[in-house]
Short mmCIF file of C-alpha atoms in Angstrom, two decimals:
data_model
loop_
_atom_site.label_atom_id
_atom_site.label_comp_id
_atom_site.label_asym_id
_atom_site.label_seq_id
_atom_site.Cartn_x
_atom_site.Cartn_y
_atom_site.Cartn_z
CA MET A 1 32.02 1.66 -46.91
CA ARG A 2 34.86 4.28 -47.20
CA ARG A 3 38.01 3.04 -48.45
CA TRP A 4 41.28 4.81 -46.95
CA SER A 5 44.41 4.38 -48.76
CA VAL A 6 48.43 4.64 -47.64
CA ALA A 7 50.84 6.44 -48.01
CA ALA A 8 54.18 7.98 -46.46
CA VAL A 9 53.75 11.25 -44.24
CA ARG A 10 57.51 13.41 -44.40
CA VAL A 11 57.77 15.75 -42.20
CA SER A 12 60.66 17.93 -41.48
CA CYS A 13 61.92 20.72 -39.09
CA GLN A 14 61.83 23.16 -42.10
CA PRO A 15 58.58 25.36 -43.40
CA SER A 16 57.07 22.69 -45.82
CA SER A 17 53.85 21.41 -47.23
CA SER A 18 52.13 18.81 -45.01
CA ARG A 19 49.07 16.62 -45.23
CA THR A 20 46.31 17.48 -43.28
CA SER A 21 42.64 16.85 -43.91
CA PRO A 22 39.19 17.68 -42.93
CA THR A 23 37.20 15.74 -40.39
CA PRO A 24 35.41 13.28 -42.26
CA ARG A 25 32.01 13.36 -42.18
CA PHE A 26 29.45 10.56 -40.44
CA SER A 27 25.98 10.45 -40.08
CA ARG A 28 24.31 8.40 -37.42
CA THR A 29 25.59 8.22 -33.35
CA TYR A 30 27.05 4.68 -33.21
CA SER A 31 25.25 2.99 -29.27
CA GLY A 32 28.49 0.80 -27.83
CA HIS A 33 27.11 -1.11 -25.61
CA THR A 34 23.31 -3.50 -25.70
CA GLN A 35 20.97 -5.26 -23.55
CA GLN A 36 22.25 -8.55 -21.96
CA LYS A 37 19.42 -11.13 -21.74
CA ARG A 38 18.72 -12.44 -18.37
CA SER A 39 21.21 -10.31 -16.35
CA PHE A 40 20.90 -6.98 -14.91
CA PRO A 41 21.44 -4.70 -17.15
CA ALA A 42 24.62 -2.62 -17.05
CA GLN A 43 25.23 0.84 -17.82
CA SER A 44 24.79 2.16 -21.49
CA LEU A 45 27.74 3.92 -23.31
CA ALA A 46 27.30 6.24 -25.85
CA THR A 47 30.70 5.61 -27.80
CA ALA A 48 30.91 7.79 -30.54
CA GLN A 49 29.25 10.40 -31.82
CA HIS A 50 28.99 10.97 -35.81
CA ALA A 51 29.78 7.20 -36.23
CA GLU A 52 29.20 6.02 -39.76
CA PRO A 53 27.11 3.09 -40.27
CA PHE A 54 27.76 -0.39 -40.20
CA LEU A 55 26.98 -2.06 -43.83
CA ASP A 56 26.44 -5.09 -42.01
CA PRO A 57 27.28 -5.77 -38.46
CA PRO A 58 30.97 -8.06 -37.86
CA PRO A 59 30.25 -11.63 -37.15
CA PRO A 60 29.95 -13.08 -33.55
CA LEU A 61 33.61 -13.74 -32.18
CA ALA A 62 33.38 -17.03 -31.96
CA ALA A 63 32.69 -17.11 -36.26
CA THR A 64 35.53 -15.22 -37.06
CA SER A 65 38.04 -17.16 -38.72
CA HIS A 66 40.80 -15.48 -40.67
CA VAL A 67 44.30 -14.84 -38.86
CA ARG A 68 44.73 -11.86 -37.45
CA PRO A 69 48.48 -10.20 -36.26
CA ASP A 70 49.88 -11.42 -32.41
CA PRO A 71 49.63 -7.80 -30.98
CA TYR A 72 52.92 -9.10 -28.24
CA LYS A 73 54.56 -10.43 -31.45
CA LEU A 74 53.71 -7.04 -33.23
CA LEU A 75 55.30 -5.18 -30.83
CA ALA A 76 57.30 -7.44 -29.27
CA PRO A 77 60.44 -5.04 -29.22
CA GLN A 78 58.63 -1.85 -28.62
CA LEU A 79 57.12 -3.46 -25.21
CA HIS A 80 60.56 -4.55 -24.12
CA ASN A 81 61.79 -1.15 -24.77
CA VAL A 82 59.13 0.35 -22.48
CA ARG A 83 59.87 -1.61 -20.12
CA GLU A 84 63.60 -1.87 -19.97
CA THR A 85 63.25 2.50 -20.32
CA LEU A 86 61.12 2.20 -17.63
CA LEU A 87 62.60 2.12 -14.62
CA ASN A 88 64.95 4.88 -15.42
CA LEU A 89 62.01 7.24 -14.45
CA LEU A 90 62.01 5.62 -11.36
CA GLY A 91 65.49 7.17 -9.70
CA SER A 92 64.78 8.57 -5.51
CA ALA A 93 67.92 9.86 -3.33
CA HIS A 94 66.33 6.79 -1.32
CA PRO A 95 67.58 3.31 -2.61
CA GLY A 96 64.75 1.76 -0.90
CA LEU A 97 61.63 3.84 -2.29
CA SER A 98 63.10 3.00 -5.81
CA GLU A 99 63.59 -0.50 -5.17
CA ILE A 100 59.92 -0.63 -3.92
CA ALA A 101 58.79 1.38 -7.11
CA LYS A 102 60.66 -1.30 -9.17
CA TYR A 103 59.06 -4.28 -7.35
CA TYR A 104 56.12 -5.27 -9.27
CA PHE A 105 58.33 -3.44 -12.91
CA LEU A 106 60.85 -6.39 -12.21
CA HIS A 107 57.94 -9.42 -12.41
CA PRO A 108 56.68 -10.29 -15.33
CA SER A 109 53.40 -8.11 -16.73
CA LYS A 110 50.60 -8.47 -19.11
CA GLN A 111 51.59 -4.91 -19.92
CA LEU A 112 47.85 -4.72 -21.47
CA ARG A 113 47.35 -1.21 -21.09
CA PRO A 114 50.79 0.24 -22.41
CA LEU A 115 50.03 -2.72 -25.57
CA LEU A 116 47.31 -1.01 -25.79
CA VAL A 117 48.83 2.44 -25.90
CA LEU A 118 50.75 1.54 -28.61
CA LEU A 119 48.72 0.05 -31.37
CA PHE A 120 46.45 2.45 -30.89
CA SER A 121 48.68 5.06 -31.32
CA GLN A 122 50.28 3.19 -34.54
CA ALA A 123 46.56 2.70 -35.86
CA THR A 124 45.56 5.99 -35.72
CA ASN A 125 48.31 7.46 -36.22
CA GLY A 126 48.16 10.13 -39.81
CA LEU A 127 45.01 10.51 -39.53
CA GLY A 128 44.28 13.34 -36.91
CA ASN A 129 44.67 16.34 -38.56
CA GLY A 130 47.45 17.46 -36.41
CA TRP A 131 49.30 14.69 -37.59
CA HIS A 132 51.67 17.37 -39.37
CA ILE A 133 52.94 18.81 -36.16
CA LYS A 134 53.37 16.00 -33.66
CA ARG A 135 55.52 14.68 -36.62
CA TRP A 136 57.31 17.20 -36.75
CA ALA A 137 57.46 18.42 -33.31
CA ALA A 138 58.94 14.26 -32.47
CA GLU A 139 61.98 15.19 -34.87
CA CYS A 140 62.73 19.15 -34.85
CA GLU A 141 65.28 20.17 -31.73
CA GLY A 142 63.21 22.57 -29.30
CA ALA A 143 60.32 21.64 -30.03
CA GLY A 144 59.72 19.33 -27.19
CA GLY A 145 58.28 15.93 -28.70
CA ARG A 146 61.49 14.41 -29.71
CA SER A 147 63.06 11.21 -27.45
CA GLU A 148 66.27 13.24 -25.66
CA GLU A 149 64.08 16.10 -24.73
CA LEU A 150 61.28 13.70 -22.80
CA ASP A 151 63.88 12.02 -21.34
CA ARG A 152 65.98 14.71 -19.17
CA PRO A 153 65.96 14.06 -15.95
CA LEU A 154 62.63 14.69 -14.16
CA THR A 155 63.34 16.70 -11.51
CA ARG A 156 64.16 20.22 -12.91
CA ALA A 157 67.58 21.49 -12.51
CA ASP A 158 66.54 25.11 -11.35
CA VAL A 159 64.44 24.56 -9.08
CA LEU A 160 64.65 25.03 -5.61
CA ASN A 161 65.87 22.37 -2.56
CA ASP A 162 64.95 19.64 -4.80
CA TYR A 163 66.89 16.59 -4.94
CA ASN A 164 67.91 13.36 -7.55
CA PRO A 165 70.57 11.57 -8.35
CA SER A 166 70.44 12.58 -11.73
CA MET A 167 70.89 16.55 -10.58
CA PRO A 168 73.65 18.87 -11.03
CA ASP A 169 75.94 19.81 -8.44
CA HIS A 170 74.80 23.23 -8.22
CA THR A 171 71.40 22.10 -7.44
CA ALA A 172 71.61 18.88 -5.91
CA SER A 173 74.02 19.84 -2.69
CA PHE A 174 72.44 21.35 0.36
CA GLU A 175 76.04 21.33 2.25
CA ASP A 176 76.23 25.08 0.91
CA SER A 177 73.79 27.59 0.68
CA PHE A 178 70.93 28.27 -2.31
CA SER A 179 72.05 31.40 -4.10
CA LEU A 180 70.97 33.34 -6.61
CA LYS A 181 71.34 31.90 -9.99
CA ALA A 182 69.96 34.58 -12.90
CA PRO A 183 67.90 32.14 -15.34
CA PRO A 184 69.21 32.09 -19.00
CA HIS A 185 66.96 33.87 -21.47
CA PRO A 186 64.67 31.72 -23.17
CA ARG A 187 65.44 29.76 -26.45
CA LYS A 188 63.12 30.71 -29.47
CA LEU A 189 61.85 27.93 -30.39
CA PRO A 190 60.87 26.89 -33.77
CA ILE A 191 58.22 27.76 -36.14
CA PRO A 192 56.34 24.73 -36.34
CA PRO A 193 55.47 23.88 -40.80
CA PRO A 194 52.20 25.28 -42.42
CA ALA A 195 49.44 23.31 -43.11
CA SER A 196 48.09 22.19 -46.01
CA PHE A 197 44.79 21.16 -47.24
CA ALA A 198 45.59 18.87 -50.63
CA ASN A 199 44.36 15.68 -49.51
CA ASN A 200 40.47 15.42 -48.63
CA SER A 201 41.08 11.55 -47.04
CA PRO A 202 42.82 10.80 -43.61
CA VAL A 203 45.67 8.48 -44.24
CA LEU A 204 47.64 6.25 -42.32
CA SER A 205 51.36 7.14 -41.49
CA SER A 206 53.69 4.18 -43.42
CA PRO A 207 55.25 2.69 -42.32
CA PRO A 208 53.89 2.81 -39.53
CA PHE A 209 55.53 5.44 -37.11
CA LEU A 210 55.29 5.76 -32.80
CA LEU A 211 55.69 9.20 -31.49
CA PRO A 212 57.84 9.38 -28.88
CA THR A 213 55.55 11.22 -26.85
CA GLN A 214 52.74 7.65 -27.29
CA ILE A 215 56.05 5.56 -25.48
CA ARG A 216 56.39 7.84 -23.30
CA LEU A 217 52.21 7.87 -21.93
CA ALA A 218 52.38 3.89 -22.60
CA GLN A 219 54.74 3.56 -19.61
CA ILE A 220 52.92 6.33 -17.87
CA VAL A 221 49.87 4.37 -17.55
CA GLU A 222 51.69 0.84 -16.59
CA MET A 223 53.70 3.75 -13.62
CA ILE A 224 49.54 4.48 -12.84
CA HIS A 225 48.39 0.93 -12.87
CA VAL A 226 51.49 -0.72 -10.55
CA ALA A 227 50.77 2.47 -8.05
CA SER A 228 47.11 1.41 -7.65
CA LEU A 229 48.36 -2.29 -6.97
CA LEU A 230 50.31 -1.05 -4.04
CA HIS A 231 47.61 0.82 -2.62
CA ASP A 232 45.22 -2.14 -3.61
CA ASP A 233 47.47 -4.49 -2.20
CA VAL A 234 48.06 -2.60 1.59
CA ILE A 235 44.61 -1.94 1.32
CA ASP A 236 43.16 -6.01 1.05
CA LYS A 237 45.68 -7.01 2.49
CA SER A 238 46.69 -9.20 -0.12
CA PRO A 239 50.04 -11.47 0.19
CA LEU A 240 50.57 -12.67 -2.73
CA ARG A 241 50.76 -11.01 -6.23
CA ARG A 242 50.68 -13.38 -8.89
CA GLY A 243 52.26 -15.97 -6.50
CA THR A 244 55.03 -13.84 -5.20
CA LEU A 245 55.38 -11.68 -2.06
CA SER A 246 53.22 -8.29 -2.66
CA ALA A 247 54.89 -5.24 -1.66
CA PRO A 248 53.16 -5.29 1.45
CA ALA A 249 54.07 -7.98 2.97
CA ALA A 250 57.91 -7.88 1.73
CA PHE A 251 58.30 -3.81 2.56
CA GLY A 252 55.06 -3.51 5.04
CA ASN A 253 52.19 -0.74 4.92
CA LYS A 254 53.73 1.78 4.95
CA LEU A 255 56.59 1.60 2.47
CA SER A 256 54.34 0.23 -0.44
CA VAL A 257 51.84 3.03 0.47
CA LEU A 258 55.05 5.61 -0.32
CA ALA A 259 56.30 3.58 -3.09
CA GLY A 260 52.75 4.09 -4.66
CA ASP A 261 52.68 7.80 -4.45
CA PHE A 262 56.09 8.46 -5.09
CA LEU A 263 55.39 6.40 -8.85
CA LEU A 264 52.26 8.60 -8.81
CA GLY A 265 54.64 12.14 -8.45
CA ARG A 266 56.85 10.72 -11.06
CA THR A 267 54.17 9.67 -13.70
CA SER A 268 53.00 13.94 -12.91
CA ALA A 269 56.26 15.28 -13.88
CA ALA A 270 56.38 12.69 -17.32
CA LEU A 271 52.66 13.50 -17.88
CA SER A 272 53.28 17.20 -18.25
CA ARG A 273 56.31 16.60 -20.61
CA LEU A 274 53.83 15.16 -23.45
CA GLY A 275 52.83 18.88 -23.99
CA SER A 276 48.94 17.96 -24.39
CA ASN A 277 46.74 19.97 -21.72
CA GLU A 278 44.05 17.34 -22.80
CA VAL A 279 46.29 14.29 -21.95
CA VAL A 280 46.96 15.96 -18.38
CA GLU A 281 43.18 15.74 -18.15
CA LEU A 282 42.74 12.90 -18.97
CA ILE A 283 45.12 10.87 -17.32
CA ALA A 284 45.26 13.31 -14.12
CA SER A 285 40.87 11.51 -14.32
CA VAL A 286 42.16 8.09 -13.82
CA ILE A 287 44.31 8.66 -10.82
CA ALA A 288 39.89 10.35 -9.38
CA ASN A 289 38.88 7.63 -10.89
CA LEU A 290 40.66 5.08 -9.25
CA VAL A 291 40.79 6.37 -5.68
CA GLU A 292 36.74 6.77 -6.40
CA GLY A 293 36.64 2.97 -7.28
CA GLU A 294 38.38 2.39 -4.45
CA ILE A 295 35.95 4.23 -2.25
CA LEU A 296 32.83 2.44 -3.60
CA GLN A 297 34.27 -0.94 -3.27
CA LEU A 298 34.91 -0.13 0.37
CA LYS A 299 31.48 1.34 0.90
CA SER A 300 29.83 -2.09 0.06
CA ILE A 301 32.34 -4.21 1.94
CA HIS A 302 33.44 -1.42 5.15
CA GLY A 303 30.98 0.94 4.83
CA GLU A 304 29.12 1.43 8.39
CA GLU A 305 32.05 0.56 9.94
CA LEU A 306 33.93 3.76 7.70
CA GLY A 307 31.50 6.07 8.55
CA ILE A 308 30.43 5.58 3.90
CA THR A 309 26.88 5.82 3.91
CA GLY A 310 25.01 4.67 0.95
CA ALA A 311 25.36 1.07 0.89
CA PRO A 312 23.24 -0.85 -1.70
CA ALA A 313 20.07 -2.11 -0.43
CA VAL A 314 18.89 -4.11 -3.72
CA GLY A 315 19.93 -6.15 -6.67
CA ARG A 316 20.25 -4.44 -8.93
CA GLU A 317 22.00 -1.45 -7.11
CA TYR A 318 24.44 -3.93 -6.34
CA PHE A 319 24.86 -5.36 -9.59
CA ASN A 320 25.23 -1.40 -11.01
CA ILE A 321 27.61 -0.27 -8.97
CA TYR A 322 29.59 -3.93 -9.51
CA LEU A 323 29.79 -2.63 -13.18
CA GLN A 324 30.57 1.50 -12.17
CA LYS A 325 33.65 -0.12 -10.11
CA THR A 326 34.75 -2.34 -12.44
CA TYR A 327 35.19 0.55 -14.88
CA MET A 328 36.84 2.67 -12.63
CA LYS A 329 39.34 0.60 -10.81
CA THR A 330 39.66 -1.23 -14.33
CA ALA A 331 38.53 -0.24 -18.09
CA SER A 332 39.33 3.68 -17.27
CA LEU A 333 42.47 4.19 -17.51
CA MET A 334 42.59 1.61 -20.93
CA ALA A 335 39.65 3.44 -22.17
CA LYS A 336 41.74 7.22 -21.15
CA GLY A 337 44.94 5.58 -22.03
CA ALA A 338 44.09 4.59 -25.59
CA ARG A 339 42.27 7.53 -26.18
CA ALA A 340 45.41 9.73 -24.72
CA ALA A 341 47.76 7.81 -27.64
CA VAL A 342 45.17 9.11 -30.67
CA VAL A 343 45.18 12.70 -29.27
CA LEU A 344 48.77 12.86 -28.77
CA GLY A 345 48.45 11.31 -32.41
CA GLY A 346 46.89 14.73 -33.61
CA CYS A 347 43.15 14.23 -33.15
CA LYS A 348 41.40 17.04 -32.73
CA GLU A 349 37.98 18.02 -31.31
CA GLY A 350 35.29 17.10 -33.21
CA GLU A 351 37.40 13.46 -35.59
CA ILE A 352 36.05 10.36 -34.80
CA TRP A 353 39.29 8.69 -33.64
CA LYS A 354 39.84 9.60 -30.34
CA GLU A 355 35.82 8.69 -29.92
CA ILE A 356 36.76 5.36 -31.21
CA ALA A 357 40.05 4.27 -28.85
CA TYR A 358 37.99 5.43 -25.64
CA ALA A 359 34.79 3.07 -26.60
CA TYR A 360 37.43 -0.11 -28.02
CA GLY A 361 39.17 0.76 -24.03
CA ARG A 362 35.87 0.93 -22.23
CA ASN A 363 34.30 -1.94 -23.08
CA LEU A 364 37.61 -4.19 -23.65
CA GLY A 365 38.28 -3.01 -19.89
CA ILE A 366 35.34 -4.32 -18.45
CA ALA A 367 35.57 -7.39 -20.39
CA PHE A 368 39.02 -8.17 -18.89
CA GLN A 369 37.83 -7.37 -15.06
CA LEU A 370 34.65 -9.74 -15.53
CA VAL A 371 36.98 -12.82 -16.90
CA ASP A 372 39.22 -11.96 -14.02
CA ASP A 373 36.15 -11.82 -11.38
CA ILE A 374 35.37 -15.51 -12.94
CA LEU A 375 38.56 -16.93 -12.89
CA ASP A 376 38.58 -16.43 -8.91
CA TYR A 377 35.67 -19.27 -9.13
CA GLU A 378 37.69 -21.52 -11.85
CA SER A 379 40.29 -23.59 -12.01
CA GLY A 380 42.73 -21.41 -13.93
CA GLU A 381 42.30 -18.72 -10.09
CA ALA A 382 46.30 -20.65 -9.72
CA ALA A 383 47.53 -18.47 -12.28
CA LEU A 384 46.69 -16.08 -10.73
CA GLY A 385 48.27 -16.02 -7.40
CA LYS A 386 45.36 -16.44 -4.90
CA PRO A 387 43.12 -18.62 -3.15
CA GLY A 388 40.35 -19.64 -4.85
CA GLY A 389 37.68 -17.33 -3.74
CA ALA A 390 40.00 -14.86 -2.45
CA ASP A 391 37.52 -12.11 -3.94
CA LEU A 392 34.59 -13.66 -1.35
CA GLN A 393 36.65 -13.87 1.39
CA LEU A 394 37.34 -10.05 1.43
CA GLY A 395 33.49 -9.95 0.86
CA LEU A 396 33.32 -9.03 -2.33
CA ALA A 397 30.53 -9.62 -4.75
CA THR A 398 31.96 -9.92 -8.10
CA GLY A 399 29.65 -10.58 -11.42
CA PRO A 400 29.36 -14.81 -10.70
CA ALA A 401 28.09 -14.31 -7.46
CA LEU A 402 25.82 -11.33 -8.15
CA PHE A 403 24.24 -13.52 -10.95
CA ALA A 404 23.45 -16.39 -8.81
CA TRP A 405 21.64 -14.28 -6.71
CA GLU A 406 18.65 -13.95 -9.50
CA GLU A 407 18.73 -17.76 -9.09
CA HIS A 408 19.44 -18.83 -5.51
CA PRO A 409 17.85 -16.00 -3.09
CA GLU A 410 19.46 -17.92 0.18
CA MET A 411 22.66 -15.68 -1.76
CA GLY A 412 21.39 -12.14 -0.78
CA PRO A 413 22.33 -12.17 3.20
CA LEU A 414 25.35 -14.18 2.34
CA ILE A 415 26.59 -11.14 0.34
CA LYS A 416 25.11 -8.72 2.50
CA ARG A 417 26.83 -9.68 5.48
CA LYS A 418 29.71 -9.74 3.33
CA PHE A 419 30.35 -13.73 3.71
CA GLN A 420 31.88 -12.88 7.48
CA GLN A 421 30.02 -15.53 9.00
CA GLU A 422 31.70 -19.52 9.39
CA GLY A 423 30.72 -21.27 6.38
CA ASP A 424 29.74 -18.40 4.10
CA VAL A 425 32.57 -18.39 1.50
CA GLU A 426 32.13 -22.29 1.17
CA LEU A 427 28.72 -21.76 0.52
CA ALA A 428 28.53 -18.86 -1.71
CA ARG A 429 31.43 -20.76 -4.22
CA ASP A 430 28.54 -23.68 -4.43
CA LEU A 431 25.65 -21.70 -4.59
CA VAL A 432 27.51 -19.87 -7.69
CA ARG A 433 28.96 -23.72 -8.98
CA ARG A 434 25.25 -24.54 -9.23
CA SER A 435 23.83 -21.69 -10.82
CA SER A 436 24.74 -20.63 -14.42
CA GLY A 437 26.81 -17.16 -12.51
CA VAL A 438 29.71 -18.76 -14.65
CA GLU A 439 28.97 -18.25 -17.90
CA ARG A 440 26.32 -15.26 -17.02
CA THR A 441 29.29 -13.12 -16.52
CA ARG A 442 31.56 -14.95 -19.34
CA ASP A 443 28.06 -14.10 -22.02
CA LEU A 444 28.18 -10.50 -20.44
CA ALA A 445 32.41 -10.26 -20.94
CA ARG A 446 31.77 -11.27 -24.68
CA ASN A 447 28.59 -8.48 -25.20
CA HIS A 448 31.73 -6.27 -24.05
CA ALA A 449 34.53 -7.56 -26.37
CA ASP A 450 32.25 -7.73 -29.03
CA LYS A 451 31.03 -4.36 -29.13
CA ALA A 452 35.24 -3.17 -28.50
CA ARG A 453 35.83 -4.94 -31.87
CA GLU A 454 32.56 -3.23 -33.82
CA VAL A 455 33.77 0.40 -33.37
CA LEU A 456 37.62 -0.59 -35.19
CA VAL A 457 34.97 -1.11 -38.15
CA LEU A 458 35.50 2.73 -37.97
CA LEU A 459 39.41 2.40 -39.10
CA PRO A 460 41.49 1.79 -41.73
CA ASP A 461 43.02 -1.67 -41.86
CA SER A 462 46.38 -2.54 -41.00
CA ASP A 463 48.31 -5.08 -38.37
CA ALA A 464 48.06 -2.51 -35.57
CA LYS A 465 43.65 -2.81 -36.37
CA GLY A 466 43.97 -6.07 -36.79
CA ALA A 467 45.94 -7.47 -33.25
CA LEU A 468 42.98 -4.89 -31.64
CA GLU A 469 40.53 -7.86 -32.67
CA ALA A 470 42.48 -10.45 -31.86
CA LEU A 471 43.04 -8.43 -28.42
CA THR A 472 39.47 -8.83 -27.91
CA GLU A 473 39.00 -12.62 -28.52
CA ARG A 474 42.34 -13.15 -26.19
CA VAL A 475 40.55 -11.80 -22.87
CA VAL A 476 37.34 -13.69 -23.61
CA LYS A 477 39.64 -16.43 -24.17
CA ARG A 478 42.02 -15.91 -21.18
CA THR A 479 43.19 -18.04 -19.01
CA TRP A 480 45.49 -15.79 -16.62
#
């Protein structure tokens, strides 16, 4: 296995010799998925092209013994900062809208998605060929990567007929007619330092360094997640969200939908400031995935009444749609958020680091949702703030029920009629208890978590890498 070294990277606004390196060469394609025995086959995932062969496969999760950094403790100050400063992005001229938009942010949160962004940032910063430019932009005034530049009001001061509490009076006021104002001459942009190819190996930034753009990305992915919760709770008619009133129950459906839309608008403006077209495309595709996943879920529950054709007909098709929906509604944001973090750190086309981030996030996200679906059937469901069998009551057949169908054919008619008849939910829960559905779903979650951990072998050792490894274990073992 290649040996990696760690050295400090220093970059200034003055043109200077800064380290970049050729992309490491790898000799074999790595596939991030294996078939699960006794189960419907999950869709295969080619996680990284040109991957370096493993010397030995990593041991299964249960066999690991060395202590790894706690991911939340490792980045506790940064996560606290992300949460505190995030509220500054939500300002609106309508106090009620701001209140609803902030509603879920003020409740306890796992912050898993921003955690992934920050961990992959620390685990890869310095490795990409474009790192020296990103580090320079984070420190040089006018380059667009400093915190002060990212924190300017999201509504531009020169945009006609817009309003925000932090806007200057000459733009915010509607009492006077808007007069033509000549724009200032564009400021000459600083010139980035030239590249140097003095080193032949990728080197991690030391000490670990987070770019302001990566911190802002962590906030953006959390805002998108919360926007999806606001919309989901309206669609699902959920009265509770983790033990407290859901936003629709507290404020009504219309305001909750509008608050979710407002959050997505704010994220779009914040996203454009990050200075990467690739990152904009990645995160924009996440929003599309969330909608596509919700359509898949609606099709499986209310397809006929909504006029959505193509409802699944057989068991395997149900399972394939279930995994596809799981990726779109949960794993997509984790996978593409992690990949975007690595891109912001200077990883370019053809470098392995962003492939690792995507493969890890996809597998971890699917494992996370599979465990979430298990908790709906176990005693830990109370920690989720929803009644037992909530998915069944919504008409959803998740992993445990679909696996139980293989062992108990009488589950099929219940799934196809969406558990709508009296006694269907109770019977379905009993069939799941009498089957190996829960354990098989947990096995599938372990399989995805194992694959997430395996791809990390290609990263140089660091505390962030150790924390990412620890996270694969915590996701499977969690009871929250």
